[in-house]
Short mmCIF file of C-alpha atoms in Angstrom, two decimals:
data_model
loop_
_atom_site.label_atom_id
_atom_site.label_comp_id
_atom_site.label_asym_id
_atom_site.label_seq_id
_atom_site.Cartn_x
_atom_site.Cartn_y
_atom_site.Cartn_z
CA LEU A 239 113.71 156.75 25.11
CA GLY A 240 111.51 158.28 22.45
CA GLN A 241 110.13 154.85 21.51
CA ALA A 242 109.67 154.04 25.21
CA ALA A 243 107.85 157.32 25.71
CA GLN A 244 105.43 156.47 22.91
CA GLN A 245 104.75 153.12 24.58
CA GLY A 246 104.43 154.88 27.96
CA PHE A 247 106.87 152.73 29.99
CA LEU A 248 110.55 152.79 30.90
CA LEU A 249 112.56 150.67 33.36
CA GLN A 250 116.00 152.07 34.03
CA ASN A 251 118.79 151.18 36.49
CA ILE A 252 119.99 154.72 37.09
CA HIS A 253 122.95 153.69 39.19
CA LEU A 254 124.47 152.30 36.00
CA VAL A 255 124.20 155.57 34.03
CA ALA A 256 125.01 158.32 36.52
CA ARG A 257 126.69 160.55 33.92
CA TRP A 258 123.65 160.39 31.66
CA LEU A 259 121.17 161.54 34.31
CA GLY A 260 121.13 165.18 33.22
CA THR A 261 120.26 164.20 29.67
CA LEU A 262 117.69 161.70 30.91
CA GLU A 263 115.99 164.31 33.10
CA LYS A 264 115.57 166.68 30.12
CA MET A 265 114.23 163.91 27.89
CA VAL A 266 111.70 162.77 30.48
CA GLU A 267 110.48 166.35 30.90
CA GLN A 268 110.29 166.83 27.11
CA HIS A 269 108.33 163.61 26.45
CA SER A 270 105.96 164.15 29.35
CA LEU A 271 104.44 167.13 27.54
CA GLY A 272 101.40 166.01 25.57
CA SER A 273 101.99 162.35 26.42
CA HIS A 274 99.41 159.62 26.96
CA ALA A 275 97.35 159.83 30.18
CA ASP A 276 98.73 156.48 31.32
CA TYR A 277 102.36 157.29 30.52
CA ARG A 278 104.63 156.45 33.47
CA VAL A 279 108.39 156.16 33.97
CA PHE A 280 109.61 153.51 36.41
CA MET A 281 113.15 153.58 37.81
CA SER A 282 115.15 151.58 40.29
CA ALA A 283 117.80 153.38 42.34
CA GLU A 284 120.40 152.75 45.00
CA PRO A 285 121.21 155.15 47.88
CA ALA A 286 123.43 158.04 46.77
CA PRO A 287 127.03 157.90 48.06
CA SER A 288 126.75 161.46 49.41
CA PRO A 289 124.05 164.16 49.90
CA GLU A 290 125.60 166.15 47.02
CA ALA A 291 124.93 163.28 44.62
CA HIS A 292 121.15 163.71 44.88
CA ILE A 293 119.08 163.05 41.78
CA GLY A 294 116.59 165.64 40.57
CA LEU A 295 114.42 163.01 38.94
CA LEU A 296 113.85 161.27 42.24
CA GLU A 297 112.98 164.53 44.02
CA ASN A 298 109.97 164.91 41.73
CA ALA A 299 108.99 161.24 41.79
CA ILE A 300 106.69 159.15 43.94
CA LYS A 301 109.12 156.94 45.86
CA ILE A 302 108.54 153.38 46.98
CA THR A 303 111.29 151.88 49.13
CA SER A 304 112.02 148.18 49.34
CA GLU A 305 112.94 147.57 52.98
CA PRO A 306 114.67 144.32 53.98
CA PRO A 307 112.47 141.99 56.03
CA THR A 308 112.71 142.12 59.81
CA GLY A 309 112.31 139.21 62.18
CA MET A 310 112.93 135.49 61.68
CA TYR A 311 109.43 134.84 60.28
CA ALA A 312 109.76 137.33 57.41
CA ASN A 313 113.42 136.49 56.74
CA LEU A 314 112.78 132.73 56.62
CA HIS A 315 109.83 133.09 54.24
CA LYS A 316 111.86 135.44 52.03
CA ALA A 317 114.81 133.01 51.97
CA LEU A 318 112.49 130.18 50.91
CA ASP A 319 110.91 132.45 48.26
CA LEU A 320 114.24 132.41 46.39
CA PHE A 321 113.41 128.82 45.31
CA THR A 322 110.50 126.92 43.76
CA GLN A 323 108.95 123.46 43.77
CA ASP A 324 111.17 122.63 40.80
CA THR A 325 114.25 123.46 42.92
CA LEU A 326 113.15 120.99 45.58
CA GLU A 327 112.72 118.23 43.00
CA MET A 328 115.93 118.71 41.00
CA CYS A 329 118.27 116.54 43.13
CA SER A 330 118.41 112.72 43.06
CA LYS A 331 119.04 112.70 46.86
CA GLU A 332 115.73 114.47 47.46
CA ILE A 333 115.36 113.99 51.23
CA GLU A 334 118.93 115.09 52.01
CA PHE A 335 118.71 118.01 49.58
CA LYS A 336 115.43 119.31 51.01
CA SER A 337 116.55 119.01 54.64
CA ILE A 338 119.84 120.83 54.06
CA LEU A 339 118.14 123.47 51.87
CA PHE A 340 115.64 124.31 54.63
CA ALA A 341 118.40 124.39 57.26
CA LEU A 342 120.44 126.73 55.04
CA CYS A 343 117.42 129.02 54.65
CA TYR A 344 117.13 129.18 58.43
CA PHE A 345 120.88 129.76 58.75
CA HIS A 346 120.70 132.55 56.17
CA ALA A 347 117.82 134.22 58.01
CA ALA A 348 119.63 133.88 61.36
CA VAL A 349 122.94 135.41 60.23
CA ALA A 350 121.16 138.27 58.44
CA GLU A 351 118.81 139.18 61.30
CA ARG A 352 121.46 138.70 64.00
CA ARG A 353 122.98 142.02 62.88
CA LYS A 354 120.26 143.92 64.74
CA PHE A 355 121.79 142.87 68.08
CA GLY A 356 124.87 145.00 67.39
CA ALA A 357 128.24 143.78 68.65
CA GLN A 358 126.56 140.92 70.51
CA GLY A 359 125.23 139.70 67.18
CA TRP A 360 128.40 140.12 65.12
CA ASN A 361 131.66 141.80 66.13
CA ARG A 362 131.55 143.57 62.77
CA PRO A 363 128.65 144.06 60.31
CA TYR A 364 128.79 141.93 57.14
CA PRO A 365 126.95 142.30 53.81
CA PHE A 366 125.33 138.85 53.67
CA ASN A 367 122.97 138.74 50.68
CA ASN A 368 120.61 136.46 48.76
CA SER A 369 123.28 135.33 46.31
CA ASP A 370 125.18 133.74 49.23
CA LEU A 371 122.21 131.44 49.75
CA THR A 372 121.41 130.70 46.10
CA ILE A 373 125.04 129.89 45.26
CA SER A 374 125.26 127.68 48.38
CA ILE A 375 122.23 125.71 47.15
CA ASN A 376 123.88 125.27 43.72
CA VAL A 377 127.02 123.98 45.47
CA LEU A 378 124.88 121.67 47.59
CA TYR A 379 123.21 120.22 44.48
CA ASN A 380 126.54 119.66 42.70
CA TYR A 381 128.15 117.96 45.70
CA LEU A 382 125.16 115.69 46.39
CA GLU A 383 125.03 114.62 42.75
CA ALA A 384 128.78 113.99 42.56
CA ASN A 385 129.14 111.94 45.79
CA PRO A 386 127.55 108.61 46.75
CA LYS A 387 127.33 109.77 50.40
CA VAL A 388 126.59 113.22 51.76
CA PRO A 389 129.97 114.99 52.35
CA TRP A 390 128.89 116.75 55.55
CA ASP A 391 132.30 118.17 56.49
CA ASP A 392 132.96 119.45 52.97
CA LEU A 393 129.58 121.16 52.80
CA ARG A 394 129.97 122.86 56.16
CA TYR A 395 133.45 124.06 55.15
CA LEU A 396 132.24 125.43 51.81
CA PHE A 397 129.27 127.26 53.33
CA GLY A 398 131.03 128.50 56.46
CA GLU A 399 134.50 129.36 55.18
CA ILE A 400 133.86 130.36 51.57
CA MET A 401 130.25 131.27 50.70
CA TYR A 402 129.37 133.10 53.92
CA GLY A 403 132.83 133.04 55.49
CA GLY A 404 134.20 135.00 52.54
CA HIS A 405 132.52 138.11 53.99
CA ILE A 406 133.82 137.52 57.53
CA THR A 407 137.01 139.23 58.71
CA ASP A 408 136.86 138.60 62.49
CA ASP A 409 138.08 135.25 63.89
CA TRP A 410 135.37 135.15 66.57
CA ASP A 411 132.67 135.82 63.95
CA ARG A 412 134.14 133.02 61.85
CA ARG A 413 133.85 130.70 64.85
CA LEU A 414 130.21 131.76 65.26
CA CYS A 415 129.45 131.03 61.59
CA ARG A 416 131.08 127.58 61.82
CA THR A 417 129.18 126.79 65.02
CA TYR A 418 125.81 127.66 63.45
CA LEU A 419 126.50 125.23 60.60
CA SER A 420 127.80 122.46 62.87
CA GLU A 421 124.59 122.76 64.93
CA TYR A 422 122.19 122.96 61.97
CA ILE A 423 123.73 120.69 59.32
CA HIS A 424 124.76 117.16 60.27
CA GLU A 425 123.60 113.60 59.67
CA GLU A 426 121.08 113.47 62.55
CA MET A 427 118.93 116.04 60.74
CA LEU A 428 117.76 113.30 58.35
CA LYS A 429 116.15 111.54 61.33
CA GLY A 430 114.23 114.69 62.26
CA GLU A 431 116.18 115.11 65.51
CA VAL A 432 117.82 118.49 64.90
CA SER A 433 116.32 121.65 66.42
CA LEU A 434 117.02 124.87 64.54
CA ALA A 435 115.68 126.75 67.57
CA PRO A 436 114.01 125.69 70.83
CA GLY A 437 110.74 124.04 69.75
CA PHE A 438 111.49 124.26 66.01
CA LEU A 439 112.73 121.02 64.45
CA VAL A 440 114.04 120.52 60.91
CA PRO A 441 110.77 119.80 59.02
CA PRO A 442 109.90 116.42 57.51
CA ASN A 443 109.90 115.80 53.73
CA LEU A 444 107.35 118.32 52.38
CA ASP A 445 106.57 120.13 49.14
CA TYR A 446 107.23 123.84 48.57
CA LYS A 447 103.88 125.06 49.94
CA GLY A 448 104.23 122.61 52.82
CA TYR A 449 107.47 124.25 53.95
CA HIS A 450 105.85 127.70 53.96
CA ALA A 451 102.93 126.27 55.93
CA TYR A 452 105.35 124.60 58.37
CA ILE A 453 106.95 127.99 59.07
CA ASP A 454 103.50 129.54 59.64
CA ASP A 455 102.39 126.76 61.99
CA SER A 456 105.57 125.77 63.86
CA LEU A 457 107.95 128.74 64.11
CA PRO A 458 107.97 130.06 67.72
CA PRO A 459 107.27 133.77 68.34
CA GLU A 460 110.09 136.21 67.56
CA SER A 461 112.73 136.27 70.32
CA PRO A 462 116.54 136.18 70.65
CA TYR A 463 116.21 132.43 71.37
CA LEU A 464 115.65 131.89 67.63
CA TYR A 465 119.26 133.00 67.04
CA GLY A 466 120.80 131.19 70.02
CA LEU A 467 120.94 134.42 72.07
CA HIS A 468 119.57 135.17 75.54
CA PRO A 469 116.57 137.58 75.82
CA ASN A 470 118.93 140.03 77.58
CA ALA A 471 120.52 140.63 74.15
CA GLU A 472 117.31 142.32 73.01
CA ILE A 473 117.17 144.45 76.16
CA GLY A 474 120.74 145.58 75.52
CA PHE A 475 120.01 146.32 71.85
CA LEU A 476 116.88 148.35 72.67
CA THR A 477 118.71 150.24 75.44
CA VAL A 478 121.50 151.27 73.05
CA THR A 479 118.93 152.33 70.43
CA SER A 480 117.06 154.43 73.02
CA ASP A 481 120.30 156.06 74.23
CA ARG A 482 121.16 157.05 70.66
CA LEU A 483 117.68 158.51 70.14
CA PHE A 484 117.80 160.61 73.30
CA ARG A 485 121.34 161.80 72.55
CA THR A 486 120.21 162.88 69.07
CA VAL A 487 117.28 164.77 70.60
CA LEU A 488 119.64 166.40 73.12
CA GLU A 489 122.03 167.51 70.39
CA MET A 490 119.14 169.13 68.49
CA GLN A 491 118.27 171.34 71.46
CA PRO A 492 119.46 174.98 71.30
CA LYS A 493 122.17 175.89 73.80
CA GLU A 494 121.55 178.78 76.18
CA SER A 495 124.71 180.88 76.10
CA ASP A 496 125.88 183.91 78.01
CA ALA A 497 125.18 187.15 76.24
CA GLY A 498 128.88 187.93 76.22
CA GLY A 499 130.21 184.38 76.24
CA GLY A 500 130.86 184.13 72.54
CA ALA A 501 130.99 180.94 70.48
CA GLY A 502 127.77 179.73 72.11
CA VAL A 503 129.51 178.64 75.34
CA SER A 504 127.33 178.42 78.46
CA ARG A 505 128.07 178.80 82.17
CA GLU A 506 127.58 175.05 82.50
CA GLU A 507 130.60 174.22 80.33
CA LYS A 508 132.72 176.73 82.28
CA ALA A 509 131.75 175.02 85.54
CA ILE A 510 132.59 171.56 84.14
CA LEU A 511 135.92 172.86 82.81
CA ASP A 512 136.89 174.32 86.19
CA GLU A 513 135.90 171.14 88.05
CA ILE A 514 137.94 168.87 85.76
CA ILE A 515 141.08 171.01 86.01
CA GLU A 516 140.71 171.33 89.78
CA ARG A 517 140.45 167.55 90.31
CA LEU A 518 143.16 166.58 87.81
CA PRO A 519 146.23 165.18 89.66
CA GLU A 520 149.78 166.19 88.88
CA PRO A 521 151.64 164.04 86.33
CA PHE A 522 153.75 161.09 87.45
CA SER A 523 157.48 161.80 87.91
CA LEU A 524 158.90 159.10 85.65
CA ALA A 525 162.48 159.76 86.81
CA GLU A 526 161.52 159.19 90.45
CA ILE A 527 159.55 156.05 89.56
CA MET A 528 162.51 154.52 87.71
CA ALA A 529 164.88 155.47 90.54
CA LYS A 530 162.65 153.65 93.06
CA ALA A 531 162.52 150.48 90.94
CA VAL A 532 165.76 148.67 91.70
CA ASP A 533 164.77 145.42 90.02
CA LYS A 534 163.26 146.02 86.56
CA THR A 535 160.78 143.11 86.66
CA PRO A 536 158.13 142.69 83.91
CA TYR A 537 155.55 144.17 86.33
CA VAL A 538 157.70 147.27 86.92
CA VAL A 539 158.02 147.78 83.15
CA VAL A 540 154.20 147.55 82.79
CA ALA A 541 153.71 150.10 85.60
CA PHE A 542 156.20 152.50 84.00
CA GLN A 543 154.56 152.23 80.57
CA GLU A 544 151.12 152.84 82.10
CA CYS A 545 152.38 155.95 83.91
CA GLU A 546 153.89 157.24 80.65
CA ARG A 547 150.60 156.86 78.80
CA MET A 548 148.64 158.38 81.68
CA ASN A 549 150.94 161.42 81.64
CA THR A 550 150.32 161.85 77.91
CA LEU A 551 146.55 161.74 78.46
CA THR A 552 146.46 164.10 81.44
CA HIS A 553 148.79 166.54 79.65
CA GLU A 554 146.36 166.70 76.70
CA ILE A 555 143.40 167.20 79.07
CA ARG A 556 145.17 170.00 80.93
CA ARG A 557 146.48 171.67 77.74
CA SER A 558 143.15 171.69 75.89
CA LEU A 559 141.11 172.87 78.91
CA THR A 560 143.60 175.65 79.74
CA GLU A 561 143.47 176.78 76.12
CA LEU A 562 139.65 176.78 76.15
CA ASP A 563 139.62 178.71 79.44
CA LEU A 564 141.84 181.41 77.94
CA GLY A 565 139.54 181.53 74.92
CA LEU A 566 136.48 182.02 77.14
CA LYS A 567 138.26 184.87 78.94
CA GLY A 568 138.95 186.56 75.60
CA GLU A 569 142.71 186.11 75.81
CA LEU A 570 142.78 183.70 72.85
CA THR A 571 140.72 183.49 69.67
CA ILE A 572 138.13 180.70 69.88
CA THR A 573 139.07 178.02 67.33
CA SER A 574 137.01 175.19 65.89
CA ASP A 575 138.87 172.75 68.18
CA MET A 576 137.89 174.82 71.22
CA GLU A 577 134.26 174.88 70.08
CA GLU A 578 134.23 171.11 69.65
CA LEU A 579 135.72 170.71 73.12
CA ALA A 580 133.08 173.03 74.60
CA ASN A 581 130.32 171.10 72.83
CA ALA A 582 131.66 167.80 74.19
CA LEU A 583 131.61 169.25 77.74
CA PHE A 584 128.05 170.46 77.22
CA TYR A 585 126.77 167.10 75.89
CA ASP A 586 128.66 165.09 78.54
CA SER A 587 130.71 163.20 75.95
CA VAL A 588 134.45 162.51 75.98
CA PRO A 589 136.24 164.93 73.59
CA GLU A 590 137.78 163.25 70.54
CA PRO A 591 141.36 164.57 71.19
CA TRP A 592 141.25 162.97 74.64
CA MET A 593 139.99 159.66 73.27
CA ARG A 594 142.94 159.52 70.86
CA HIS A 595 145.31 159.38 73.84
CA ALA A 596 143.04 157.26 76.05
CA TYR A 597 141.67 153.71 76.10
CA PRO A 598 138.44 152.44 74.46
CA SER A 599 135.43 153.49 76.52
CA LEU A 600 131.69 153.96 75.98
CA LEU A 601 131.14 155.97 79.18
CA SER A 602 129.77 159.51 79.31
CA LEU A 603 132.22 162.24 80.28
CA GLY A 604 131.26 162.34 83.97
CA ALA A 605 131.60 158.57 84.44
CA TRP A 606 134.72 158.49 82.23
CA TYR A 607 136.49 161.14 84.32
CA ALA A 608 135.61 159.41 87.60
CA ASP A 609 136.98 156.18 86.08
CA LEU A 610 140.15 158.02 84.99
CA LEU A 611 140.78 159.29 88.55
CA LEU A 612 140.38 155.72 89.87
CA ARG A 613 142.95 154.48 87.34
CA ILE A 614 145.41 157.18 88.42
CA ARG A 615 144.86 156.26 92.08
CA GLU A 616 145.58 152.58 91.35
CA LEU A 617 148.84 153.52 89.60
CA GLU A 618 149.87 155.81 92.47
CA VAL A 619 149.43 152.98 95.00
CA TRP A 620 151.25 150.47 92.80
CA THR A 621 154.25 152.71 92.05
CA THR A 622 154.77 153.65 95.72
CA ASP A 623 156.70 150.45 96.43
CA PHE A 624 156.05 148.29 93.33
CA VAL A 625 154.47 145.53 95.43
CA LEU A 626 151.85 143.80 93.27
CA PRO A 627 148.38 144.58 94.68
CA ALA A 628 146.50 141.72 96.37
CA THR A 629 144.14 141.77 93.40
CA VAL A 630 144.74 143.77 90.24
CA TRP A 631 142.05 145.79 88.44
CA LEU A 632 142.63 144.41 84.94
CA GLY A 633 140.32 146.95 83.29
CA GLY A 634 142.34 149.81 84.80
CA PHE A 635 145.18 149.39 82.30
CA PHE A 636 145.63 151.18 78.99
CA ASN A 637 147.07 147.91 77.74
CA PRO A 638 145.76 144.89 79.73
CA GLN A 639 147.61 142.53 77.36
CA SER A 640 150.95 143.85 78.65
CA PHE A 641 150.07 142.87 82.24
CA LEU A 642 148.89 139.39 81.19
CA THR A 643 152.10 138.94 79.19
CA ALA A 644 154.10 140.09 82.23
CA ILE A 645 152.58 137.22 84.23
CA MET A 646 153.95 134.78 81.66
CA GLN A 647 157.33 136.53 81.50
CA SER A 648 157.75 136.40 85.30
CA VAL A 649 157.05 132.66 85.47
CA ALA A 650 159.18 131.99 82.38
CA ARG A 651 162.20 133.74 83.95
CA LYS A 652 161.68 132.03 87.30
CA ASN A 653 161.43 128.52 85.84
CA GLN A 654 163.57 129.15 82.72
CA TRP A 655 160.76 128.08 80.40
CA PRO A 656 160.47 129.29 76.77
CA LEU A 657 157.83 132.02 76.56
CA ASP A 658 156.35 130.73 73.28
CA LYS A 659 155.58 127.36 74.90
CA MET A 660 153.48 128.95 77.67
CA CYS A 661 149.88 130.01 78.11
CA LEU A 662 147.65 131.46 80.82
CA SER A 663 145.62 129.24 83.14
CA VAL A 664 142.43 130.92 84.34
CA GLU A 665 140.72 129.82 87.54
CA VAL A 666 137.58 131.62 88.68
CA THR A 667 137.59 131.73 92.48
CA LYS A 668 134.61 132.02 94.83
CA LYS A 669 135.98 135.23 96.37
CA ASN A 670 135.04 138.86 95.95
CA ARG A 671 137.64 141.62 95.82
CA GLU A 672 137.24 142.37 99.55
CA ASP A 673 137.99 138.74 100.46
CA VAL A 674 141.50 138.79 98.94
CA THR A 675 144.13 140.17 101.32
CA ALA A 676 147.43 139.12 99.74
CA PRO A 677 148.71 138.37 96.21
CA PRO A 678 149.45 134.74 95.25
CA ARG A 679 153.01 133.41 95.21
CA GLU A 680 152.87 133.07 91.45
CA GLY A 681 150.63 134.77 88.93
CA SER A 682 148.01 137.33 89.95
CA TYR A 683 144.45 137.76 91.16
CA VAL A 684 142.42 140.08 88.93
CA HIS A 685 139.01 141.68 89.44
CA GLY A 686 136.63 144.04 87.66
CA LEU A 687 135.48 141.71 84.85
CA PHE A 688 131.86 141.34 83.74
CA MET A 689 130.17 138.55 81.77
CA GLU A 690 127.82 139.34 78.88
CA GLY A 691 125.49 136.72 77.39
CA ALA A 692 125.55 134.43 80.44
CA ARG A 693 126.58 134.46 84.14
CA TRP A 694 129.06 132.66 86.34
CA ASP A 695 127.52 130.11 88.70
CA VAL A 696 129.77 130.58 91.75
CA PRO A 697 128.75 127.46 93.76
CA ALA A 698 129.03 125.15 90.71
CA GLY A 699 132.08 126.91 89.25
CA VAL A 700 130.75 126.90 85.66
CA ILE A 701 129.07 129.18 83.10
CA ALA A 702 125.26 129.25 83.47
CA ASP A 703 122.29 130.87 81.74
CA ALA A 704 121.96 134.58 82.48
CA ARG A 705 119.16 135.82 84.69
CA LEU A 706 116.64 138.07 82.97
CA LYS A 707 117.54 141.78 83.14
CA GLU A 708 121.02 141.05 84.55
CA LEU A 709 122.86 142.11 81.40
CA THR A 710 126.47 142.10 82.66
CA PRO A 711 126.84 140.38 86.05
CA MET A 712 130.19 140.87 87.78
CA MET A 713 132.66 138.00 87.89
CA PRO A 714 134.32 136.86 91.13
CA VAL A 715 138.07 137.36 91.52
CA ILE A 716 140.00 135.39 88.89
CA PHE A 717 143.35 133.70 89.56
CA ILE A 718 145.64 133.89 86.51
CA ARG A 719 148.93 132.04 86.29
CA ALA A 720 151.25 130.88 83.52
CA ILE A 721 151.67 127.18 82.67
CA PRO A 722 153.26 125.19 79.83
CA VAL A 723 150.89 124.78 76.88
CA ASP A 724 150.85 120.98 77.17
CA ARG A 725 149.36 121.23 80.68
CA MET A 726 146.36 123.29 79.54
CA ASP A 727 143.02 121.59 80.28
CA THR A 728 140.88 121.75 77.11
CA LYS A 729 138.02 119.44 78.17
CA ASN A 730 134.65 120.90 79.12
CA VAL A 731 135.83 124.47 78.58
CA TYR A 732 134.48 127.40 76.61
CA GLU A 733 137.10 129.60 74.94
CA CYS A 734 135.77 132.94 76.11
CA PRO A 735 137.00 136.15 74.45
CA VAL A 736 137.83 139.09 76.72
CA TYR A 737 137.07 142.60 75.41
CA LYS A 738 137.70 146.06 76.83
CA THR A 739 134.14 147.32 76.13
CA ARG A 740 130.73 146.22 74.82
CA MET A 741 131.89 147.42 71.40
CA ARG A 742 133.88 144.14 71.20
CA GLY A 743 135.65 143.73 67.82
CA PRO A 744 138.84 145.84 67.91
CA THR A 745 138.86 145.93 71.75
CA TYR A 746 139.81 142.22 72.03
CA VAL A 747 142.31 141.50 74.83
CA TRP A 748 142.76 137.75 75.47
CA THR A 749 141.03 134.36 75.52
CA PHE A 750 140.12 132.83 78.90
CA ASN A 751 139.21 129.14 79.10
CA LEU A 752 136.15 128.92 81.37
CA LYS A 753 134.61 125.68 82.66
CA THR A 754 131.21 124.60 81.34
CA LYS A 755 128.95 121.59 81.82
CA GLU A 756 127.02 122.37 78.64
CA LYS A 757 128.22 122.24 75.05
CA PRO A 758 130.55 125.16 74.26
CA ALA A 759 128.47 125.73 71.09
CA LYS A 760 125.62 127.07 73.26
CA TRP A 761 127.83 129.85 74.60
CA VAL A 762 129.28 130.59 71.15
CA LEU A 763 125.77 131.21 69.74
CA ALA A 764 124.87 133.23 72.85
CA ALA A 765 127.93 135.47 72.20
CA VAL A 766 129.21 134.97 75.75
CA ALA A 767 132.21 137.22 76.46
CA LEU A 768 134.02 138.89 79.35
CA LEU A 769 134.15 142.69 79.42
CA LEU A 770 136.60 144.92 81.29
CA GLN A 771 134.23 147.89 81.33
CA ILE A 772 130.46 148.29 81.05
#
């Protein structure tokens, strides 16, 4: 460092020498005294793992942050900047190499920028980075040089399952990655007939500067269409961002508390507490329910399990609110758990202890509690005589999978078919909930599903492009029945994932095969899914 100080320059990766930082700080301070007027110390740093791990050197420094590019235009230029004219000329199959390289740059930019759309972009966030692209180009060069013909399938597998797919842990995200590559990289691209986005074709054979110029001149304006998504995806993303901002602002506001309330609890929370307890129904009598059920069918078992879980949830709600009420009256000492519960009531959010016993939900407390009372009402009606409702609210279950499995079990017992050789057949009807007056002879009608990323064209009976600003249109009643696997129709269908909430990912329920006149790949890129709650 002394020699560096005399020369007036130092480049140091401080994340590599964390233990030496104290010594470094003293040395920098020592050598800065009486140093040359142009003496500067340059450092690169990564974000600290925790606030306690702050670095004194950086607190006193002028900081320049290197932000990742945003938007397809910046991401595509940056991806291309990883290479040079020499890179473009290094392969003997120059035309094939250049076309695939540009398509991979676009693919890299698309998968990186798609993260901004949240769960509609990727079910889980992944750390895609520049080395994924540079290593993929090295693999591309090696494979083109080693094979007389372009091994399209091998290349797509290597890029989609290993280079980029190595980061991916969700099966639906893996399908998305594969679909991007199957749409971008195939033999027709050499004829200039492949569109990377609407109005943006794979470029002709150009030099390095020509490719940058092609991006400047031909890339359409920034929109979700560039990633295969519908413009509604951006509306949804911006809405979620705005909600988070306003919630943060709300949580920063001081709470007005009673002078004698203690623990910063206001009259408002007391009123909410009283209202919730007053409207909370009594728990289900599980003994009575089992006594009424003479025949223990799969549906009866599902109903019983749902009542059990509902009792657990309502017991926790009643226990925690009663405890908080006693604390507010001064009969119990206010604990940290009580304070957190009071804060949740104040900010209209579902308390964490309740969520542990509940089902995934993104609703605010008021909407969540109204939804809970509806669920309890549905169970009360169902367990009165155990007659399957004319149409079942699939989203009203703690465990929707158990009801869908019960449909298969009922048909399997009736026809003496093996359960592992069966699957669910999904038929979207043209009826609304009010139009259905009786359950089907076999299977079940279900309602309360919403489509995100597209809409259901009722007259045509197929998936269609979403209408602008209709983010999650409601589906008609769906008829679900069990059939042998070999009778499943797999032509002109899109394998549509069903999730409990917009969070997707861990809330996956089932896969419904929905009819489509367009290529299923379109709906894969558009992240089309069915949701049980919005």
